[in-house]
mmCIF file of C-alpha atoms (C1' of nucleotides) in Angstrom:
data_model
loop_
_atom_site.group_PDB
_atom_site.id
_atom_site.type_symbol
_atom_site.label_atom_id
_atom_site.label_comp_id
_atom_site.label_asym_id
_atom_site.label_seq_id
_atom_site.Cartn_x
_atom_site.Cartn_y
_atom_site.Cartn_z
ATOM 1 C CA MET A 1 0.009 0.046 0.169
ATOM 2 C CA ASP A 2 2.691 2.444 0.944
ATOM 3 C CA ARG A 3 4.728 1.261 -2.221
ATOM 4 C CA ILE A 4 1.667 2.551 -4.265
ATOM 5 C CA ARG A 5 1.557 5.628 -2.610
ATOM 6 C CA ASP A 6 5.352 6.369 -3.014
ATOM 7 C CA ARG A 7 5.213 5.421 -6.441
ATOM 8 C CA PHE A 8 2.178 8.099 -6.947
ATOM 9 C CA ARG A 9 4.343 11.012 -5.259
ATOM 10 C CA SER A 10 7.360 9.818 -7.341
ATOM 11 C CA TYR A 11 5.406 10.045 -10.432
ATOM 12 C CA LEU A 12 4.008 13.472 -9.444
ATOM 13 C CA SER A 13 7.608 14.798 -8.882
ATOM 14 C CA ASP A 14 8.892 13.596 -11.881
ATOM 15 C CA GLN A 15 6.451 15.130 -13.863
ATOM 16 C CA GLY A 16 6.350 18.083 -12.191
ATOM 17 C CA LEU A 17 3.363 18.080 -10.736
ATOM 18 C CA LYS A 18 2.285 18.689 -7.209
ATOM 19 C CA SER A 19 1.286 16.555 -4.255
ATOM 20 C CA THR A 20 -1.983 17.957 -2.979
ATOM 21 C CA GLN A 21 -4.219 17.255 0.093
ATOM 22 C CA GLN A 22 -7.016 16.475 -2.391
ATOM 23 C CA ARG A 23 -4.921 13.877 -4.191
ATOM 24 C CA GLU A 24 -3.719 12.208 -0.920
ATOM 25 C CA ILE A 25 -7.174 12.085 0.004
ATOM 26 C CA ILE A 26 -8.508 10.521 -3.018
ATOM 27 C CA LEU A 27 -5.559 7.861 -3.221
ATOM 28 C CA ASP A 28 -6.285 6.956 0.324
ATOM 29 C CA GLU A 29 -10.106 6.462 -0.389
ATOM 30 C CA PHE A 30 -9.215 4.501 -3.585
ATOM 31 C CA LEU A 31 -6.936 2.051 -1.958
ATOM 32 C CA LYS A 32 -9.447 1.868 0.915
ATOM 33 C CA ALA A 33 -12.236 1.206 -1.247
ATOM 34 C CA GLY A 34 -10.231 -1.636 -3.149
ATOM 35 C CA ALA A 35 -12.877 -3.044 -5.694
ATOM 36 C CA HIS A 36 -13.836 -1.607 -9.051
ATOM 37 C CA LEU A 37 -15.072 1.794 -8.490
ATOM 38 C CA SER A 38 -16.940 4.002 -10.982
ATOM 39 C CA THR A 39 -15.661 7.839 -10.772
ATOM 40 C CA GLU A 40 -18.980 8.544 -9.155
ATOM 41 C CA GLU A 41 -18.863 5.895 -6.917
ATOM 42 C CA LEU A 42 -15.525 6.958 -5.221
ATOM 43 C CA TYR A 43 -16.804 10.611 -5.427
ATOM 44 C CA LEU A 44 -19.764 9.739 -3.455
ATOM 45 C CA LYS A 45 -17.749 8.026 -0.894
ATOM 46 C CA ILE A 46 -15.214 10.770 -0.452
ATOM 47 C CA ARG A 47 -17.808 13.368 -0.449
ATOM 48 C CA LYS A 48 -18.951 12.077 2.819
ATOM 49 C CA LYS A 49 -15.734 12.898 4.769
ATOM 50 C CA HIS A 50 -14.708 15.528 2.308
ATOM 51 C CA PRO A 51 -17.710 17.599 0.928
ATOM 52 C CA HIS A 52 -15.274 20.247 -0.527
ATOM 53 C CA ILE A 53 -13.721 17.877 -2.831
ATOM 54 C CA GLY A 54 -15.085 18.090 -6.474
ATOM 55 C CA TYR A 55 -16.291 15.584 -8.806
ATOM 56 C CA ALA A 56 -13.866 17.014 -11.483
ATOM 57 C CA THR A 57 -10.780 16.799 -8.940
ATOM 58 C CA VAL A 58 -11.826 13.045 -8.371
ATOM 59 C CA TYR A 59 -12.166 12.335 -12.018
ATOM 60 C CA ARG A 60 -8.801 13.942 -12.955
ATOM 61 C CA THR A 61 -6.795 12.105 -10.221
ATOM 62 C CA LEU A 62 -8.233 8.675 -11.102
ATOM 63 C CA LYS A 63 -7.024 9.859 -14.601
ATOM 64 C CA LEU A 64 -3.693 10.281 -13.037
ATOM 65 C CA PHE A 65 -3.556 7.085 -11.205
ATOM 66 C CA SER A 66 -4.303 5.437 -14.460
ATOM 67 C CA GLU A 67 -1.393 7.436 -16.222
ATOM 68 C CA CYS A 68 0.967 6.564 -13.593
ATOM 69 C CA GLY A 69 0.064 2.843 -13.729
ATOM 70 C CA ILE A 70 -1.542 2.502 -10.153
ATOM 71 C CA ALA A 71 -4.926 1.941 -11.649
ATOM 72 C CA GLU A 72 -6.611 0.593 -14.500
ATOM 73 C CA GLU A 73 -9.637 1.782 -16.351
ATOM 74 C CA HIS A 74 -11.998 -0.768 -17.012
ATOM 75 C CA ASN A 75 -15.428 -0.847 -18.910
ATOM 76 C CA PHE A 76 -17.837 -3.613 -17.898
ATOM 77 C CA GLY A 77 -20.630 -2.438 -20.076
ATOM 78 C CA ASP A 78 -22.663 -0.812 -17.549
ATOM 79 C CA GLY A 79 -22.173 2.775 -19.325
ATOM 80 C CA GLN A 80 -19.352 3.678 -16.551
ATOM 81 C CA THR A 81 -15.686 3.711 -16.397
ATOM 82 C CA ARG A 82 -14.265 1.719 -13.620
ATOM 83 C CA TYR A 83 -11.025 1.971 -11.907
ATOM 84 C CA GLU A 84 -9.119 -0.868 -9.949
ATOM 85 C CA THR A 85 -6.167 -0.900 -7.998
ATOM 86 C CA VAL A 86 -2.785 -2.429 -9.806
ATOM 87 C CA ALA A 87 -0.759 -3.496 -7.212
ATOM 88 C CA GLY A 88 3.065 -3.547 -8.095
ATOM 89 C CA GLU A 89 3.644 -7.342 -7.922
ATOM 90 C CA SER A 90 0.433 -8.897 -8.514
ATOM 91 C CA HIS A 91 -0.036 -10.638 -11.878
ATOM 92 C CA HIS A 92 -2.667 -9.310 -14.446
ATOM 93 C CA HIS A 93 -5.940 -10.731 -13.917
ATOM 94 C CA ASP A 94 -9.271 -11.142 -15.702
ATOM 95 C CA HIS A 95 -13.027 -10.735 -14.665
ATOM 96 C CA LEU A 96 -15.988 -12.915 -14.104
ATOM 97 C CA ILE A 97 -18.901 -10.468 -13.770
ATOM 98 C CA CYS A 98 -22.556 -11.614 -12.584
ATOM 99 C CA THR A 99 -24.960 -9.911 -14.725
ATOM 100 C CA GLU A 100 -27.479 -10.456 -12.214
ATOM 101 C CA CYS A 101 -26.094 -9.221 -8.639
ATOM 102 C CA LYS A 102 -22.953 -7.253 -10.432
ATOM 103 C CA ARG A 103 -20.549 -9.152 -8.365
ATOM 104 C CA ILE A 104 -17.034 -9.158 -9.996
ATOM 105 C CA ILE A 105 -14.714 -12.059 -9.314
ATOM 106 C CA GLU A 106 -11.123 -11.630 -10.410
ATOM 107 C CA PHE A 107 -9.186 -14.544 -11.747
ATOM 108 C CA GLU A 108 -5.814 -15.370 -13.140
ATOM 109 C CA ASP A 109 -4.899 -18.160 -15.827
ATOM 110 C CA PRO A 110 -1.189 -18.187 -17.335
ATOM 111 C CA ARG A 111 -2.522 -20.861 -19.803
ATOM 112 C CA ILE A 112 -4.885 -18.455 -21.066
ATOM 113 C CA GLU A 113 -2.499 -15.662 -21.169
ATOM 114 C CA GLN A 114 0.079 -17.885 -23.001
ATOM 115 C CA MET A 115 -2.336 -18.800 -25.681
ATOM 116 C CA GLN A 116 -3.186 -14.992 -26.154
ATOM 117 C CA ASP A 117 0.113 -14.636 -27.047
ATOM 118 C CA GLU A 118 0.191 -17.343 -29.309
ATOM 119 C CA VAL A 119 -2.764 -15.916 -31.126
ATOM 120 C CA ALA A 120 -1.046 -12.563 -31.345
ATOM 121 C CA ALA A 121 2.286 -13.844 -32.787
ATOM 122 C CA ARG A 122 0.341 -16.040 -35.410
ATOM 123 C CA HIS A 123 -0.886 -12.480 -36.578
ATOM 124 C CA GLY A 124 2.236 -10.676 -36.238
ATOM 125 C CA PHE A 125 0.539 -8.490 -33.493
ATOM 126 C CA LYS A 126 2.103 -7.132 -30.685
ATOM 127 C CA ILE A 127 -0.085 -6.948 -27.741
ATOM 128 C CA LEU A 128 0.099 -4.050 -25.618
ATOM 129 C CA ASN A 129 -2.863 -4.687 -23.278
ATOM 130 C CA HIS A 130 -5.754 -7.019 -23.207
ATOM 131 C CA ARG A 131 -9.019 -8.029 -21.470
ATOM 132 C CA LEU A 132 -11.029 -11.041 -20.742
ATOM 133 C CA GLU A 133 -14.350 -10.811 -19.308
ATOM 134 C CA LEU A 134 -16.944 -13.802 -18.670
ATOM 135 C CA TYR A 135 -20.387 -12.564 -18.366
ATOM 136 C CA GLY A 136 -22.989 -14.883 -16.606
ATOM 137 C CA LEU A 137 -24.519 -15.884 -13.250
ATOM 138 C CA CYS A 138 -22.461 -16.422 -10.281
ATOM 139 C CA ASP A 139 -22.876 -19.611 -8.114
ATOM 140 C CA ASP A 140 -25.352 -17.603 -5.761
ATOM 141 C CA CYS A 141 -27.348 -16.226 -8.565
ATOM 142 C CA ARG A 142 -27.660 -19.676 -10.275
ATOM 143 C CA LYS A 143 -29.095 -21.264 -7.343
ATOM 144 C CA LYS A 144 -31.535 -18.665 -6.637
ATOM 145 C CA HIS A 145 -32.657 -19.267 -10.002
ATOM 146 C CA SER A 146 -33.154 -22.753 -9.794
ATOM 147 C CA SER A 147 -35.139 -22.617 -6.775
ATOM 148 C CA MET B 1 -27.248 -13.494 -45.631
ATOM 149 C CA ASP B 2 -30.720 -14.286 -46.776
ATOM 150 C CA ARG B 3 -31.052 -16.651 -44.018
ATOM 151 C CA ILE B 4 -29.984 -13.582 -41.843
ATOM 152 C CA ARG B 5 -33.026 -11.459 -43.681
ATOM 153 C CA ASP B 6 -35.512 -14.202 -43.164
ATOM 154 C CA ARG B 7 -34.385 -14.613 -39.185
ATOM 155 C CA PHE B 8 -34.951 -10.884 -39.030
ATOM 156 C CA ARG B 9 -38.465 -11.118 -40.809
ATOM 157 C CA SER B 10 -39.692 -13.971 -38.409
ATOM 158 C CA TYR B 11 -38.469 -11.972 -35.490
ATOM 159 C CA LEU B 12 -40.445 -9.074 -36.364
ATOM 160 C CA SER B 13 -43.886 -10.950 -36.882
ATOM 161 C CA ASP B 14 -43.310 -13.408 -34.274
ATOM 162 C CA GLN B 15 -43.054 -10.182 -31.997
ATOM 163 C CA GLY B 16 -45.986 -8.606 -33.558
ATOM 164 C CA LEU B 17 -43.672 -5.866 -35.016
ATOM 165 C CA LYS B 18 -43.670 -4.587 -38.427
ATOM 166 C CA SER B 19 -41.575 -5.300 -41.567
ATOM 167 C CA THR B 20 -40.860 -1.616 -42.863
ATOM 168 C CA GLN B 21 -38.781 0.025 -45.779
ATOM 169 C CA GLN B 22 -36.686 1.565 -43.523
ATOM 170 C CA ARG B 23 -35.725 -1.503 -41.510
ATOM 171 C CA GLU B 24 -35.170 -3.773 -44.472
ATOM 172 C CA ILE B 25 -32.895 -0.416 -45.807
ATOM 173 C CA ILE B 26 -30.808 -0.579 -42.356
ATOM 174 C CA LEU B 27 -30.523 -4.317 -42.601
ATOM 175 C CA ASP B 28 -29.210 -4.338 -46.177
ATOM 176 C CA GLU B 29 -26.720 -1.631 -45.440
ATOM 177 C CA PHE B 30 -25.517 -3.028 -42.243
ATOM 178 C CA LEU B 31 -25.014 -6.680 -43.914
ATOM 179 C CA LYS B 32 -23.120 -4.786 -46.785
ATOM 180 C CA ALA B 33 -20.884 -2.998 -44.644
ATOM 181 C CA GLY B 34 -19.827 -6.127 -42.780
ATOM 182 C CA ALA B 35 -17.448 -4.868 -40.478
ATOM 183 C CA HIS B 36 -17.626 -3.244 -36.895
ATOM 184 C CA LEU B 37 -19.622 -0.486 -37.454
ATOM 185 C CA SER B 38 -21.006 2.086 -35.019
ATOM 186 C CA THR B 39 -24.366 3.686 -34.860
ATOM 187 C CA GLU B 40 -23.200 6.969 -36.480
ATOM 188 C CA GLU B 41 -21.026 5.242 -38.919
ATOM 189 C CA LEU B 42 -24.134 3.426 -40.170
ATOM 190 C CA TYR B 43 -26.207 6.249 -40.097
ATOM 191 C CA LEU B 44 -23.792 8.321 -42.160
ATOM 192 C CA LYS B 45 -23.558 5.430 -44.792
ATOM 193 C CA ILE B 46 -27.184 5.135 -45.059
ATOM 194 C CA ARG B 47 -27.477 8.569 -45.235
ATOM 195 C CA LYS B 48 -26.062 9.070 -48.421
ATOM 196 C CA LYS B 49 -28.682 7.199 -50.315
ATOM 197 C CA HIS B 50 -31.740 7.377 -47.934
ATOM 198 C CA PRO B 51 -31.378 10.871 -46.667
ATOM 199 C CA HIS B 52 -34.878 10.594 -45.162
ATOM 200 C CA ILE B 53 -33.913 7.970 -42.409
ATOM 201 C CA GLY B 54 -33.156 9.232 -39.105
ATOM 202 C CA TYR B 55 -30.454 8.449 -36.589
ATOM 203 C CA ALA B 56 -33.038 7.419 -33.949
ATOM 204 C CA THR B 57 -34.605 4.628 -36.604
ATOM 205 C CA VAL B 58 -30.906 3.436 -37.262
ATOM 206 C CA TYR B 59 -30.192 3.305 -33.519
ATOM 207 C CA ARG B 60 -33.487 1.464 -32.600
ATOM 208 C CA THR B 61 -33.246 -0.774 -35.332
ATOM 209 C CA LEU B 62 -29.652 -1.788 -34.440
ATOM 210 C CA LYS B 63 -31.052 -2.670 -30.969
ATOM 211 C CA LEU B 64 -33.359 -4.743 -32.786
ATOM 212 C CA PHE B 65 -30.642 -6.625 -34.546
ATOM 213 C CA SER B 66 -29.196 -7.259 -31.191
ATOM 214 C CA GLU B 67 -32.099 -8.548 -29.529
ATOM 215 C CA CYS B 68 -33.294 -10.863 -32.201
ATOM 216 C CA GLY B 69 -29.536 -12.403 -32.280
ATOM 217 C CA ILE B 70 -28.243 -10.974 -35.851
ATOM 218 C CA ALA B 71 -26.047 -8.551 -34.370
ATOM 219 C CA GLU B 72 -23.708 -8.316 -31.245
ATOM 220 C CA GLU B 73 -22.789 -5.207 -29.458
ATOM 221 C CA HIS B 74 -19.351 -4.360 -28.774
ATOM 222 C CA ASN B 75 -17.500 -1.746 -26.780
ATOM 223 C CA PHE B 76 -14.008 -1.309 -27.769
ATOM 224 C CA GLY B 77 -13.010 1.419 -25.725
ATOM 225 C CA ASP B 78 -13.658 4.358 -28.436
ATOM 226 C CA GLY B 79 -16.692 5.527 -26.543
ATOM 227 C CA GLN B 80 -19.074 4.091 -29.120
ATOM 228 C CA THR B 81 -20.983 1.133 -29.374
ATOM 229 C CA ARG B 82 -20.304 -1.085 -32.357
ATOM 230 C CA TYR B 83 -22.463 -3.858 -34.093
ATOM 231 C CA GLU B 84 -21.188 -6.832 -35.489
ATOM 232 C CA THR B 85 -22.889 -9.542 -37.665
ATOM 233 C CA VAL B 86 -23.637 -12.876 -36.205
ATOM 234 C CA ALA B 87 -23.560 -15.108 -39.137
ATOM 235 C CA GLY B 88 -25.837 -18.268 -37.922
ATOM 236 C CA GLU B 89 -23.300 -20.639 -38.549
ATOM 237 C CA SER B 90 -20.244 -19.111 -37.732
ATOM 238 C CA HIS B 91 -18.317 -19.765 -34.380
ATOM 239 C CA HIS B 92 -17.865 -17.140 -31.818
ATOM 240 C CA HIS B 93 -14.731 -14.999 -32.233
ATOM 241 C CA ASP B 94 -12.710 -12.678 -30.586
ATOM 242 C CA HIS B 95 -10.632 -9.488 -31.699
ATOM 243 C CA LEU B 96 -7.432 -8.215 -31.910
ATOM 244 C CA ILE B 97 -7.663 -4.280 -32.013
ATOM 245 C CA CYS B 98 -4.522 -2.014 -33.394
ATOM 246 C CA THR B 99 -4.717 0.954 -31.033
ATOM 247 C CA GLU B 100 -2.855 2.808 -33.906
ATOM 248 C CA CYS B 101 -4.610 2.167 -37.022
ATOM 249 C CA LYS B 102 -7.858 1.011 -35.439
ATOM 250 C CA ARG B 103 -7.817 -2.118 -37.550
ATOM 251 C CA ILE B 104 -9.969 -5.047 -35.957
ATOM 252 C CA ILE B 105 -8.762 -8.542 -36.829
ATOM 253 C CA GLU B 106 -11.061 -11.331 -35.591
ATOM 254 C CA PHE B 107 -9.989 -14.773 -34.483
ATOM 255 C CA GLU B 108 -11.260 -17.959 -32.892
ATOM 256 C CA ASP B 109 -9.456 -20.224 -30.658
ATOM 257 C CA PRO B 110 -11.379 -23.144 -29.056
ATOM 258 C CA ARG B 111 -8.796 -23.907 -26.805
ATOM 259 C CA ILE B 112 -9.041 -20.364 -25.105
ATOM 260 C CA GLU B 113 -12.770 -20.936 -25.138
ATOM 261 C CA GLN B 114 -12.326 -24.251 -23.497
ATOM 262 C CA MET B 115 -10.381 -22.906 -20.437
ATOM 263 C CA GLN B 116 -12.553 -20.016 -20.070
ATOM 264 C CA ASP B 117 -15.417 -22.778 -19.431
ATOM 265 C CA GLU B 118 -12.941 -24.394 -16.831
ATOM 266 C CA VAL B 119 -12.073 -21.104 -15.091
ATOM 267 C CA ALA B 120 -15.875 -20.590 -14.867
ATOM 268 C CA ALA B 121 -16.782 -24.202 -13.710
ATOM 269 C CA ARG B 122 -14.036 -23.581 -10.932
ATOM 270 C CA HIS B 123 -15.845 -20.542 -9.589
ATOM 271 C CA GLY B 124 -19.513 -22.133 -10.203
ATOM 272 C CA PHE B 125 -20.185 -19.441 -12.576
ATOM 273 C CA LYS B 126 -22.511 -20.079 -15.634
ATOM 274 C CA ILE B 127 -21.187 -18.220 -18.437
ATOM 275 C CA LEU B 128 -23.521 -16.469 -20.741
ATOM 276 C CA ASN B 129 -21.295 -14.420 -22.575
ATOM 277 C CA HIS B 130 -17.825 -13.380 -23.051
ATOM 278 C CA ARG B 131 -15.387 -11.253 -24.588
ATOM 279 C CA LEU B 132 -11.611 -11.147 -25.235
ATOM 280 C CA GLU B 133 -9.831 -8.365 -26.700
ATOM 281 C CA LEU B 134 -6.288 -7.876 -27.468
ATOM 282 C CA TYR B 135 -5.157 -4.758 -27.682
ATOM 283 C CA GLY B 136 -1.803 -3.653 -29.586
ATOM 284 C CA LEU B 137 -0.129 -2.988 -32.513
ATOM 285 C CA CYS B 138 -0.650 -4.641 -35.662
ATOM 286 C CA ASP B 139 1.819 -6.067 -38.190
ATOM 287 C CA ASP B 140 1.996 -2.922 -40.271
ATOM 288 C CA CYS B 141 2.087 -0.529 -37.547
ATOM 289 C CA ARG B 142 4.873 -2.471 -35.867
ATOM 290 C CA LYS B 143 7.016 -2.235 -39.047
ATOM 291 C CA LYS B 144 6.315 1.464 -39.234
ATOM 292 C CA HIS B 145 7.531 2.030 -35.791
ATOM 293 C CA SER B 146 10.622 0.206 -36.071
ATOM 294 C CA SER B 147 11.563 2.149 -39.456
ATOM 295 C "C1'" DA C 1 -59.311 1.386 -38.152
ATOM 296 C "C1'" DT C 2 -55.277 0.160 -35.049
ATOM 297 C "C1'" DG C 3 -51.348 0.605 -33.323
ATOM 298 C "C1'" DC C 4 -46.249 0.142 -34.298
ATOM 299 C "C1'" DG C 5 -42.771 2.854 -36.566
ATOM 300 C "C1'" DT C 6 -40.557 7.076 -38.005
ATOM 301 C "C1'" DG C 7 -38.262 11.433 -38.034
ATOM 302 C "C1'" DC C 8 -37.261 15.085 -35.281
ATOM 303 C "C1'" DA C 9 -36.054 17.457 -31.315
ATOM 304 C "C1'" DA C 10 -35.180 17.486 -26.793
ATOM 305 C "C1'" DA C 11 -33.619 14.969 -22.476
ATOM 306 C "C1'" DC C 12 -30.281 12.214 -20.225
ATOM 307 C "C1'" DC C 13 -25.847 10.686 -18.514
ATOM 308 C "C1'" DT C 14 -21.279 10.317 -18.238
ATOM 309 C "C1'" DT C 15 -17.151 12.061 -19.438
ATOM 310 C "C1'" DT C 16 -14.080 16.456 -20.530
ATOM 311 C "C1'" DT C 17 -13.067 21.017 -20.120
ATOM 312 C "C1'" DG C 18 -12.769 26.477 -19.563
ATOM 313 C "C1'" DC C 19 -12.111 29.522 -16.168
ATOM 314 C "C1'" DA C 20 -11.156 32.426 -11.848
ATOM 315 C "C1'" DG C 21 -9.243 31.999 -7.688
ATOM 316 C "C1'" DT C 22 -6.245 29.023 -4.502
ATOM 317 C "C1'" DC C 23 -2.137 26.600 -3.209
ATOM 318 C "C1'" DA C 24 2.282 23.997 -3.376
ATOM 319 C "C1'" DT C 25 6.775 24.643 -4.696
ATOM 320 C "C1'" DA D 1 6.236 34.890 -7.242
ATOM 321 C "C1'" DT D 2 4.895 31.075 -10.490
ATOM 322 C "C1'" DG D 3 2.597 27.854 -12.564
ATOM 323 C "C1'" DA D 4 0.099 23.778 -11.279
ATOM 324 C "C1'" DC D 5 -4.467 22.494 -8.902
ATOM 325 C "C1'" DT D 6 -9.405 22.908 -7.559
ATOM 326 C "C1'" DG D 7 -14.289 23.525 -7.699
ATOM 327 C "C1'" DC D 8 -17.804 24.911 -10.494
ATOM 328 C "C1'" DA D 9 -20.274 25.350 -14.017
ATOM 329 C "C1'" DA D 10 -21.017 24.546 -18.527
ATOM 330 C "C1'" DA D 11 -19.612 21.909 -22.914
ATOM 331 C "C1'" DA D 12 -19.220 17.847 -25.173
ATOM 332 C "C1'" DG D 13 -20.290 13.175 -26.981
ATOM 333 C "C1'" DG D 14 -23.157 9.547 -27.183
ATOM 334 C "C1'" DT D 15 -27.353 7.189 -26.218
ATOM 335 C "C1'" DT D 16 -32.016 7.229 -25.379
ATOM 336 C "C1'" DT D 17 -36.936 8.979 -25.357
ATOM 337 C "C1'" DG D 18 -41.501 11.950 -26.044
ATOM 338 C "C1'" DC D 19 -44.689 13.400 -29.287
ATOM 339 C "C1'" DA D 20 -47.268 13.994 -33.318
ATOM 340 C "C1'" DC D 21 -47.828 12.134 -37.803
ATOM 341 C "C1'" DG D 22 -47.343 8.146 -41.125
ATOM 342 C "C1'" DC D 23 -47.564 3.592 -42.727
ATOM 343 C "C1'" DA D 24 -48.070 -1.678 -42.301
ATOM 344 C "C1'" DT D 25 -51.251 -4.957 -40.836
#
DNA sequence: ATGCGTGCAAACCTTTTGCAGTCAT
DNA sequence: ATGACTGCAAAAGGTTTGCACGCAT
């Protein structure tokens, strides 16, 4: 966690940007929240304790997180951009998304990753990024349906 | 192709909806275009020959295509919803997307699909849908970069 | 005739930006 | 001091909808 904070501060000073109270607060709340938050959800969370922080600041700070590599943007098809922490050491992962209860489960599978590389190689493609999302019903929702 | 038209007409009459000139024209242009079109792109294409057809009609008709299963919605991260034909017999496929020239290459890999099923099973998940997108540089753009 | 479909324009929603004042360096 | 940052409000960009009229059944 502190590693991430350090990384963010370094990024700021490297770029000639400034470390401000707002940015610290937003980073704290973002890390605390953990999950896959939309800009608005994070803004609402923050507003409770810090009503003076505006939406635009949250929005711009999340962009900053994504630029400096401590967060990743996602689009799960609900019309909102969501952000997720990228822990420095953790592996890339993909998502199972329950279309019913909106739960998001993370998983990683190196074999799938490797096959992606193979596909790319076959097409002379250089992968910079990828996303794999499986939409469906989670265990709980499946059970609810069948009962 | 005609199979798709039939399917659309059946869907309309099954649902008590009407077959109109506009819908026929939009379907024709959509099938002719082939690629991964946004609502706006299709609208612009159609407007050239049929200036009387409105954006909303194109929009609503594409939704209809997607409801009846002859088209699929995609979000490749450029902020626009794109539609793609689903030929009845063809297999599901995924996408390689060149972030530079915006080219979209389709591929399919049953082994990856199978592994996705395994992952889902491991989590008690029932997959209804999925998407896999590999973003990066296509062969041509890679060469341009290195030269 | 009936009621779905169409075209237009306006509403919506999320993301982005301009600006004047504020703050970190 | 200086230039980046913030908060507000407004703009933008895409999607969706209301309504009065038109058309397929």
